[in-house]
mmCIF file of C-alpha atoms in Angstrom:
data_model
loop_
_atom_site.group_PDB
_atom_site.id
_atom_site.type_symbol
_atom_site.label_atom_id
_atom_site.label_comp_id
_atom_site.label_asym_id
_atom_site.label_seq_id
_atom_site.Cartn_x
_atom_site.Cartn_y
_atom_site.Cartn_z
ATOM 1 C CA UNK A 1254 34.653 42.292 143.328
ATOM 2 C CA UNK A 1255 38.313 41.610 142.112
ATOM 3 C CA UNK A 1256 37.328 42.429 138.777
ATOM 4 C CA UNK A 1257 35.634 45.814 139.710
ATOM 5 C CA UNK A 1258 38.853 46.785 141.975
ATOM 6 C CA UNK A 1259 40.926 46.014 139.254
ATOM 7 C CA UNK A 1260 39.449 48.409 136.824
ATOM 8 C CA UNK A 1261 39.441 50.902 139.661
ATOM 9 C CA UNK A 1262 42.931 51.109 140.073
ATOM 10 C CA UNK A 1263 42.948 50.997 136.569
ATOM 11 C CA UNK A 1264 41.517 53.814 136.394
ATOM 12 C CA UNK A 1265 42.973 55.693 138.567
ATOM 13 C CA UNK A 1266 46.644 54.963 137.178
ATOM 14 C CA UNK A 1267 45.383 56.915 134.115
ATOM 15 C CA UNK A 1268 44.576 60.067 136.355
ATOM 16 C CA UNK A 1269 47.830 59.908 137.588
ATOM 17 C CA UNK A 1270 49.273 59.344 134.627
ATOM 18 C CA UNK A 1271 47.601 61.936 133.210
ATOM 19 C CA UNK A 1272 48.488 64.490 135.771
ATOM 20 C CA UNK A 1273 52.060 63.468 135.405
ATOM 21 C CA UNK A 1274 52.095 63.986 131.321
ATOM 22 C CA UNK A 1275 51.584 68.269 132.551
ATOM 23 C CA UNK A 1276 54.272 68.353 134.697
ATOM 24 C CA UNK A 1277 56.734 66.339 132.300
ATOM 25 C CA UNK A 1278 55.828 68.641 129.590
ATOM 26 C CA UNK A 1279 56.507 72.060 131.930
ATOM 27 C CA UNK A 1280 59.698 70.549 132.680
ATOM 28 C CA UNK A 1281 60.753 70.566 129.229
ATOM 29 C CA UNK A 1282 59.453 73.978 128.425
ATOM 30 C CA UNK A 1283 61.498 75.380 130.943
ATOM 31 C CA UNK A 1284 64.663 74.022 129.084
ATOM 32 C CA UNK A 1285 63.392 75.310 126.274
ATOM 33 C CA UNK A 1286 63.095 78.557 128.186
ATOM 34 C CA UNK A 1287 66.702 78.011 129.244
ATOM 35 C CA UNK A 1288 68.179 78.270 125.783
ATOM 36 C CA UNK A 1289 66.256 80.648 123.718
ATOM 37 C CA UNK A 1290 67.949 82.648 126.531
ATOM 38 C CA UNK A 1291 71.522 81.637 125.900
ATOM 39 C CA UNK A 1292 70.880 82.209 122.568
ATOM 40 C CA UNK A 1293 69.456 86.132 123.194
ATOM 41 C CA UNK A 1294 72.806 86.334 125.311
ATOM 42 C CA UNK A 1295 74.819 85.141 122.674
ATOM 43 C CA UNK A 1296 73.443 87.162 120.088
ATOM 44 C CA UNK A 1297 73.837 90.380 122.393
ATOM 45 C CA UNK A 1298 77.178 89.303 122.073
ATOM 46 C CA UNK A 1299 77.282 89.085 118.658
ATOM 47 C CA UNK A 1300 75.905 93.203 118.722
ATOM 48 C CA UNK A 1301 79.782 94.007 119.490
ATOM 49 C CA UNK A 1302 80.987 92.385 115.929
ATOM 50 C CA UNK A 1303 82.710 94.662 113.502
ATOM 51 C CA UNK A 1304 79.315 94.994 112.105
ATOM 52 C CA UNK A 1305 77.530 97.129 114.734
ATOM 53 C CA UNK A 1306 80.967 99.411 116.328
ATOM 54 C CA UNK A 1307 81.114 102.614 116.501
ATOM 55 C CA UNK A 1308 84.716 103.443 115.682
ATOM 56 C CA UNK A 1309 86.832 106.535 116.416
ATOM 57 C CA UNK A 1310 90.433 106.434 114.342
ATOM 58 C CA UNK A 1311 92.684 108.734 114.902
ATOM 59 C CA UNK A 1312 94.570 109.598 112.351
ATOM 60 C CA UNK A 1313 97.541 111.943 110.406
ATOM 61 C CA UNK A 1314 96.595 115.541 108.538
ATOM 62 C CA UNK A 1315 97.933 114.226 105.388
ATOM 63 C CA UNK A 1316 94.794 111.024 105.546
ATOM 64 C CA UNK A 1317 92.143 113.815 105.679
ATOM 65 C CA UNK A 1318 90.718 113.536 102.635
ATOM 66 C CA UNK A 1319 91.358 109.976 100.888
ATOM 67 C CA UNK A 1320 90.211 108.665 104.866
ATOM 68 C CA UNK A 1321 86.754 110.438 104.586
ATOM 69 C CA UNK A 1322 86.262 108.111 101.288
ATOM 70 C CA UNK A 1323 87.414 105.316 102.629
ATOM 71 C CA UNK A 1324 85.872 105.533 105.658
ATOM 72 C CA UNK A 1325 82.278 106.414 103.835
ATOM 73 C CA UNK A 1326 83.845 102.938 101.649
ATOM 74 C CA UNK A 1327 83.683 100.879 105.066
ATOM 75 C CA UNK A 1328 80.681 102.005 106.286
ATOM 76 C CA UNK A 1329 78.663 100.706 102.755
ATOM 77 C CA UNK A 1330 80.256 97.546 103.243
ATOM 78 C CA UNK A 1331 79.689 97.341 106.677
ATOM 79 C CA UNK A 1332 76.383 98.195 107.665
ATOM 80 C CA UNK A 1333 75.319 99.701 111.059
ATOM 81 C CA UNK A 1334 79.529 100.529 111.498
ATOM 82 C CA UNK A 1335 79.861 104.045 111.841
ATOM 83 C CA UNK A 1336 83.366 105.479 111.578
ATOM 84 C CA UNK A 1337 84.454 108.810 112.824
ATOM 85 C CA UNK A 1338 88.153 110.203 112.015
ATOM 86 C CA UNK A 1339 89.693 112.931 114.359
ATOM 87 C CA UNK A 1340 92.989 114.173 112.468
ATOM 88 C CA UNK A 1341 95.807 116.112 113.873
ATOM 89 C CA UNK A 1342 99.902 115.979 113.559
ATOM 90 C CA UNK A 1343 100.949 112.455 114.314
ATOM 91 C CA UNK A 1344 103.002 114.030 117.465
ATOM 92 C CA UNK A 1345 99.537 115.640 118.379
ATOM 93 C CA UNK A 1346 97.627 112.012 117.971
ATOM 94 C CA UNK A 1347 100.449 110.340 119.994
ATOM 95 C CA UNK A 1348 100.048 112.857 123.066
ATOM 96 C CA UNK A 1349 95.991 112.107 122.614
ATOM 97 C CA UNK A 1350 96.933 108.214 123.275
ATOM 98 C CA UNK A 1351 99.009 108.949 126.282
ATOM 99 C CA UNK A 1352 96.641 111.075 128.047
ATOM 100 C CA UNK A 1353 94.134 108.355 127.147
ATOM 101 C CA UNK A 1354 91.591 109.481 124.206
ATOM 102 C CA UNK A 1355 88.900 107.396 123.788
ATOM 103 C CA UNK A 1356 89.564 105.978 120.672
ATOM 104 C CA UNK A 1357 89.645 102.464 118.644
ATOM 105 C CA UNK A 1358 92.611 102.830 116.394
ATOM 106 C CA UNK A 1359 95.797 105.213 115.464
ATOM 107 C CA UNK A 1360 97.482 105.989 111.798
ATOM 108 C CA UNK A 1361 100.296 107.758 111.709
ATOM 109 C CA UNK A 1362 102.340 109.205 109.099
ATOM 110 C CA UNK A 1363 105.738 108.046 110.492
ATOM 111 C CA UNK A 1364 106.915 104.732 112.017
ATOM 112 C CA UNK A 1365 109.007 106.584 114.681
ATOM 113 C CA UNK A 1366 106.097 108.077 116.403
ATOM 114 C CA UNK A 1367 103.898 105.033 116.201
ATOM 115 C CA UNK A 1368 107.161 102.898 118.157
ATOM 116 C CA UNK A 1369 107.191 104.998 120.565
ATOM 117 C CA UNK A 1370 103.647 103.823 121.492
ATOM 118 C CA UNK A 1371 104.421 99.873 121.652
ATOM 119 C CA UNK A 1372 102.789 99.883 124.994
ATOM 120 C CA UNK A 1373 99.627 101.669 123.892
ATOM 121 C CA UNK A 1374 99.210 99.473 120.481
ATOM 122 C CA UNK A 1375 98.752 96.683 118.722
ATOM 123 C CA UNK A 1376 101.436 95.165 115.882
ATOM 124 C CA UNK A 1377 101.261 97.885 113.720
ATOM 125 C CA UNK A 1378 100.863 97.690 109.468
ATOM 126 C CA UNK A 1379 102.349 99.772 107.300
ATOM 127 C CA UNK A 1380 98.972 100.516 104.912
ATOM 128 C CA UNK A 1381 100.850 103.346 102.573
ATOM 129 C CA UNK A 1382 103.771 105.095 101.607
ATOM 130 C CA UNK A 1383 104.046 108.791 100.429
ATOM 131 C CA UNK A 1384 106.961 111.482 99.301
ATOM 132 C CA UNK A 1385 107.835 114.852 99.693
ATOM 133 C CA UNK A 1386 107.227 117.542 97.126
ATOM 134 C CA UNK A 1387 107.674 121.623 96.964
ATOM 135 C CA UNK A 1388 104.680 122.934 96.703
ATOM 136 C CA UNK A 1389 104.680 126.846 95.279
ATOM 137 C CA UNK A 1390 101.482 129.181 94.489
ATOM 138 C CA UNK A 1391 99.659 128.612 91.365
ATOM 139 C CA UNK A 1392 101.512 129.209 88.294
ATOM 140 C CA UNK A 1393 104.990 128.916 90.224
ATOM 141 C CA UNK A 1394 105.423 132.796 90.136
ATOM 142 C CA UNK A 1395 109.262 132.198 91.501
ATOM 143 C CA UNK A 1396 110.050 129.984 89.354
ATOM 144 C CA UNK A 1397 111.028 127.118 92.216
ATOM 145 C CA UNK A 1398 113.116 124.518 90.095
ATOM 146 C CA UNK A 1399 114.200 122.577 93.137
ATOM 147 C CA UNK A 1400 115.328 122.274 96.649
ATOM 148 C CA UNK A 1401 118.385 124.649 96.146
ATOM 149 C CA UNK A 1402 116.081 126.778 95.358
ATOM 150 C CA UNK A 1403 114.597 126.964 98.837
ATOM 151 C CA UNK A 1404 117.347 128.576 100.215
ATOM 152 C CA UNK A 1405 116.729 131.649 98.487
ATOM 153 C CA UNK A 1406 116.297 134.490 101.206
ATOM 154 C CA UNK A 1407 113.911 136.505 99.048
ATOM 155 C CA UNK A 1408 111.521 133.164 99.275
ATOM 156 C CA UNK A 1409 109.423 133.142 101.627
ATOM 157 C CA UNK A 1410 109.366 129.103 102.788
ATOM 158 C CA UNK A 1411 107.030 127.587 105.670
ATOM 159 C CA UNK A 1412 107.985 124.353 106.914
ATOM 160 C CA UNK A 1413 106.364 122.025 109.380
ATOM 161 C CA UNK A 1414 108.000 121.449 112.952
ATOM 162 C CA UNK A 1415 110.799 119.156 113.520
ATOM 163 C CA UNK A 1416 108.656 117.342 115.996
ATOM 164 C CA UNK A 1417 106.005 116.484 112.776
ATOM 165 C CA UNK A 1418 106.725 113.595 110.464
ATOM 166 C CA UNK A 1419 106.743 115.700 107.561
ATOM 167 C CA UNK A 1420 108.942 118.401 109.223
ATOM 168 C CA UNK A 1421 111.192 115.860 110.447
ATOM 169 C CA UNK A 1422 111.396 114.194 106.257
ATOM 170 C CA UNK A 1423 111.775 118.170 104.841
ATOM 171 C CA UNK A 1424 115.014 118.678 107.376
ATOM 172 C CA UNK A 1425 116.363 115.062 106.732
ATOM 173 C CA UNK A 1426 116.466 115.944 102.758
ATOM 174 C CA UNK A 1427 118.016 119.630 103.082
ATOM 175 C CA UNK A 1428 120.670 118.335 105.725
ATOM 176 C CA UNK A 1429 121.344 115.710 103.025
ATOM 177 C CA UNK A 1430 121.714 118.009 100.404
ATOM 178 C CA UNK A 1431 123.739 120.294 102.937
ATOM 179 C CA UNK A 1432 121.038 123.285 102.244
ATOM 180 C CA UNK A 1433 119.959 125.785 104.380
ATOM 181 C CA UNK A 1434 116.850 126.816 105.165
ATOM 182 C CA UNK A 1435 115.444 129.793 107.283
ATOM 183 C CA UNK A 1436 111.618 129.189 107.050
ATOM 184 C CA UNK A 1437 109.348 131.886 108.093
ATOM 185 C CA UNK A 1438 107.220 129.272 110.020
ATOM 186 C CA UNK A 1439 107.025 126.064 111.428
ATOM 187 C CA UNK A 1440 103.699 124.650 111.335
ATOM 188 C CA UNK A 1441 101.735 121.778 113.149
ATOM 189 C CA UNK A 1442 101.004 119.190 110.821
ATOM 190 C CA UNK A 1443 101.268 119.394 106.724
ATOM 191 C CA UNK A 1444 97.713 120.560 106.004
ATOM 192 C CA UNK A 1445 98.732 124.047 107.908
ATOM 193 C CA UNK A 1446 101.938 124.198 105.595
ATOM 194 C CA UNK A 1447 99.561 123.653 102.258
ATOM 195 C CA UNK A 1448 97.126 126.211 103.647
ATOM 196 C CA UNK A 1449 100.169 129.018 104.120
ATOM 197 C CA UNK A 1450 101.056 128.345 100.206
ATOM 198 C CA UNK A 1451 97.344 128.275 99.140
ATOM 199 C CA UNK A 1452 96.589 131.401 100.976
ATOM 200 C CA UNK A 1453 99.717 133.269 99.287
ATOM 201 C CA UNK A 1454 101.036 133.350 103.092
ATOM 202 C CA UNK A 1455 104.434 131.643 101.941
ATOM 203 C CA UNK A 1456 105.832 131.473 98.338
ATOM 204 C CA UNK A 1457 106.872 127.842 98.761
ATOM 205 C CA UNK A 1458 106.808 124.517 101.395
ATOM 206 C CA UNK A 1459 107.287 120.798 101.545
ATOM 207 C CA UNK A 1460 104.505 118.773 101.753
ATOM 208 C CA UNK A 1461 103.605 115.391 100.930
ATOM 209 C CA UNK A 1462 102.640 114.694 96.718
ATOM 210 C CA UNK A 1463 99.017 113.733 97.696
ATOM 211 C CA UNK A 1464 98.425 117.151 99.994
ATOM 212 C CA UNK A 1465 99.164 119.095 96.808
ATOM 213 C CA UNK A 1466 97.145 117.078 94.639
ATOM 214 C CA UNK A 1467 94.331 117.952 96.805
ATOM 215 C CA UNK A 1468 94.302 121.498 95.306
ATOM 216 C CA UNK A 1469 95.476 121.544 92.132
ATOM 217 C CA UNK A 1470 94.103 124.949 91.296
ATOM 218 C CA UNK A 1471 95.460 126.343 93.987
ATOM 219 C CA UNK A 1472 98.885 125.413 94.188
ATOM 220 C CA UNK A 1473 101.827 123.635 91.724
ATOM 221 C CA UNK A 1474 103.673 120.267 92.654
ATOM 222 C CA UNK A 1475 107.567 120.340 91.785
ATOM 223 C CA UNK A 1476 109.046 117.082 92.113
ATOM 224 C CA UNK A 1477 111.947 116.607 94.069
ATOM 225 C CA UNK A 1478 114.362 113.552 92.837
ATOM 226 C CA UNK A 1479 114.400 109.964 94.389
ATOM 227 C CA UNK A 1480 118.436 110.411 95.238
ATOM 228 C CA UNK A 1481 116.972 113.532 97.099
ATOM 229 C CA UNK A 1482 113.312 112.433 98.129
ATOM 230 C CA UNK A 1483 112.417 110.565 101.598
ATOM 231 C CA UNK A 1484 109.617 108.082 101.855
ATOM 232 C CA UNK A 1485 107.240 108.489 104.528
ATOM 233 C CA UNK A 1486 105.422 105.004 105.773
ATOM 234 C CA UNK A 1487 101.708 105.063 107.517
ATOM 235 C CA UNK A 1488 101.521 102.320 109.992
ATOM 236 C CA UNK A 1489 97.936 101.743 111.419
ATOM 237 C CA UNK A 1490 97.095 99.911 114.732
ATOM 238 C CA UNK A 1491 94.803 99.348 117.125
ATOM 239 C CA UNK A 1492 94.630 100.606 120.470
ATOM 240 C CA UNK A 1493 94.633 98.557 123.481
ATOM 241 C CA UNK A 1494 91.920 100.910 125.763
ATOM 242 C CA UNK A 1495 89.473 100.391 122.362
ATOM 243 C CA UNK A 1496 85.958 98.879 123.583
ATOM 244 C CA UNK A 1497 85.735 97.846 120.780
ATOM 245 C CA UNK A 1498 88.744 95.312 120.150
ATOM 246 C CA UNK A 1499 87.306 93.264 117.709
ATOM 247 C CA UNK A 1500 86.050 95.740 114.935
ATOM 248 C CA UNK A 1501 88.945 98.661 115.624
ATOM 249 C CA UNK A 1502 90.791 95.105 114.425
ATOM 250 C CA UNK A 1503 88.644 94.418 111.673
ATOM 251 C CA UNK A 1504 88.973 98.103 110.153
ATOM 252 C CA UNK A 1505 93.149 97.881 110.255
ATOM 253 C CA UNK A 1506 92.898 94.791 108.206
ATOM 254 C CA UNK A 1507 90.722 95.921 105.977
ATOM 255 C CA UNK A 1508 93.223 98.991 105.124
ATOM 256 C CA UNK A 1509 94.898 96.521 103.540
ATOM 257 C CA UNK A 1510 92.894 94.971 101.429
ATOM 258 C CA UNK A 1511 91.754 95.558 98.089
ATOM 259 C CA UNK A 1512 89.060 98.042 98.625
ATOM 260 C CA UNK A 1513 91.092 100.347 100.509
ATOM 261 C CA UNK A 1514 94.219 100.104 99.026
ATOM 262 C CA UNK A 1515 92.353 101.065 95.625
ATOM 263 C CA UNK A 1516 91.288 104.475 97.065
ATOM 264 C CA UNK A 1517 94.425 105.105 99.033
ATOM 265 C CA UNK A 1518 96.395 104.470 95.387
ATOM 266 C CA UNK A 1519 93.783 106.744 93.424
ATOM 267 C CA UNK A 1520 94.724 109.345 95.812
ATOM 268 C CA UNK A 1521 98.257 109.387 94.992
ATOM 269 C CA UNK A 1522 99.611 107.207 97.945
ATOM 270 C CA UNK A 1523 101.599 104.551 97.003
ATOM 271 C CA UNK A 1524 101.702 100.357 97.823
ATOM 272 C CA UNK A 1525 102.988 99.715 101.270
#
């Protein structure tokens, strides 16, 4: 009888045992459970990298073109980053940041405006340089030598605004040169000053060397002199409302790097 009880309880140590193997094994699915979900959370995190942002830059009239290539540029190399520009006067993008534009990063075409947004910013990086140039109609019907020219009351000149970067470069190099200037209008950003010289509206303005290279059938460049000229600097930063922190970050950086620096250059900007 020992012997029989024996391999009773024998026996019924390996139903136990084998209803205990179950429940071990459920216990360590559900820790497998437990991190296939940190992992799904972690890579939902990962869908706010650089590589999956939608980005809104704001940016200065004188970036529209060369930005549209080198924001097509970021998007290649970046895939599922979309980019969108909205471009206005720097004084016009800085009044969009105070009142709180939903956007991911500013460039503006002056370092003066961009200071006066420490609070709204990050460090800012100066990404380009550019000069001024006269810009007359096709052909240079007047025959527009050079600054002193300007002052010429038969000429019809259009200048940007004081308040604009370029307005504010054209009236630090005639004060310099102690020449006066009675424009026939002050416009909004430098596009709106090209546009008046393309259109034949205005026989001459100042606007930036790469503005007038974008219409070279349209309009003539005259150089104005280093001892005369004034650099304008583009400092980019990001914006401190951006949702999107981490990429608006990534696409400052990469305005200067190679890629970008390349395409700002072949459009006539110059190194930072």
């Amino acid at each position: 009888m020992t012997f029989t009880f024996s391999r009773r309880r024998a026996a019924a140590a390996l139903v136990t045992a084998a209803f205990l193997v179950p429940l071990t094994a459920c216990g360590g699915d559900d820790d497998g459970d437990k991190k296939p979900e940190a992992a799904a959370t972690t890579s939902g995190a990962a869908s706010d990298a650089p590589a999956s942002a939608d980005l809104t830059v704001l940016a200065a009239s004188s970036l529209t073109d060369v930005f549209k290539t080198a924001g097509a540029a970021y998007e290649s190399s970046h895939p599922g980053t979309k980019v969108t520009f909205s471009f206005a006067g720097s004084q016009e993008l800085a009044a969009q940041v105070k009142q709180g534009a939903p956007a991911d990063a500013l460039v503006t075409a002056d370092t003066k405006t961009i200071d006066g947004l420490k609070s709204d910013t990050g460090t800012p990086t100066i990404i380009a340089k550019n000069r001024l140039v006269i810009a007359t109609g096709e052909g240079n019907p007047d025959k527009v030598e050079n600054l002193k020219d300007l002052a010429d009351p038969k000429l019809k000149v259009v200048l940007a605004a004081p308040e604009v970067p370029v307005g504010r470069y054209s009236e630090q190099v005639l004060d310099a040169q102690k020449i006066d200037v009675k424009p026939v209008s002050q416009e909004p950003n430098v596009r709106a000053v090209l546009s008046k010289v393309e259109l034949g509206e205005a026989d001459a303005g100042i606007v930036y060397k790469t503005d007038a290279e974008t219409a070279p059938d349209k309009v003539d460049a005259i150089e104005i002199p280093d001892a005369q000229n004034a650099i304008a600097q583009y400092p980019a930063a990001t914006l401190k409302t951006s949702k999107h922190a981490e990429a608006a970050a990534a696409f400052v950086a990469w305005l200067s790097g190679p890629e970008a620096q390349k395409i700002l250059q072949d459009a006539g900007f110059q190194k930072p």
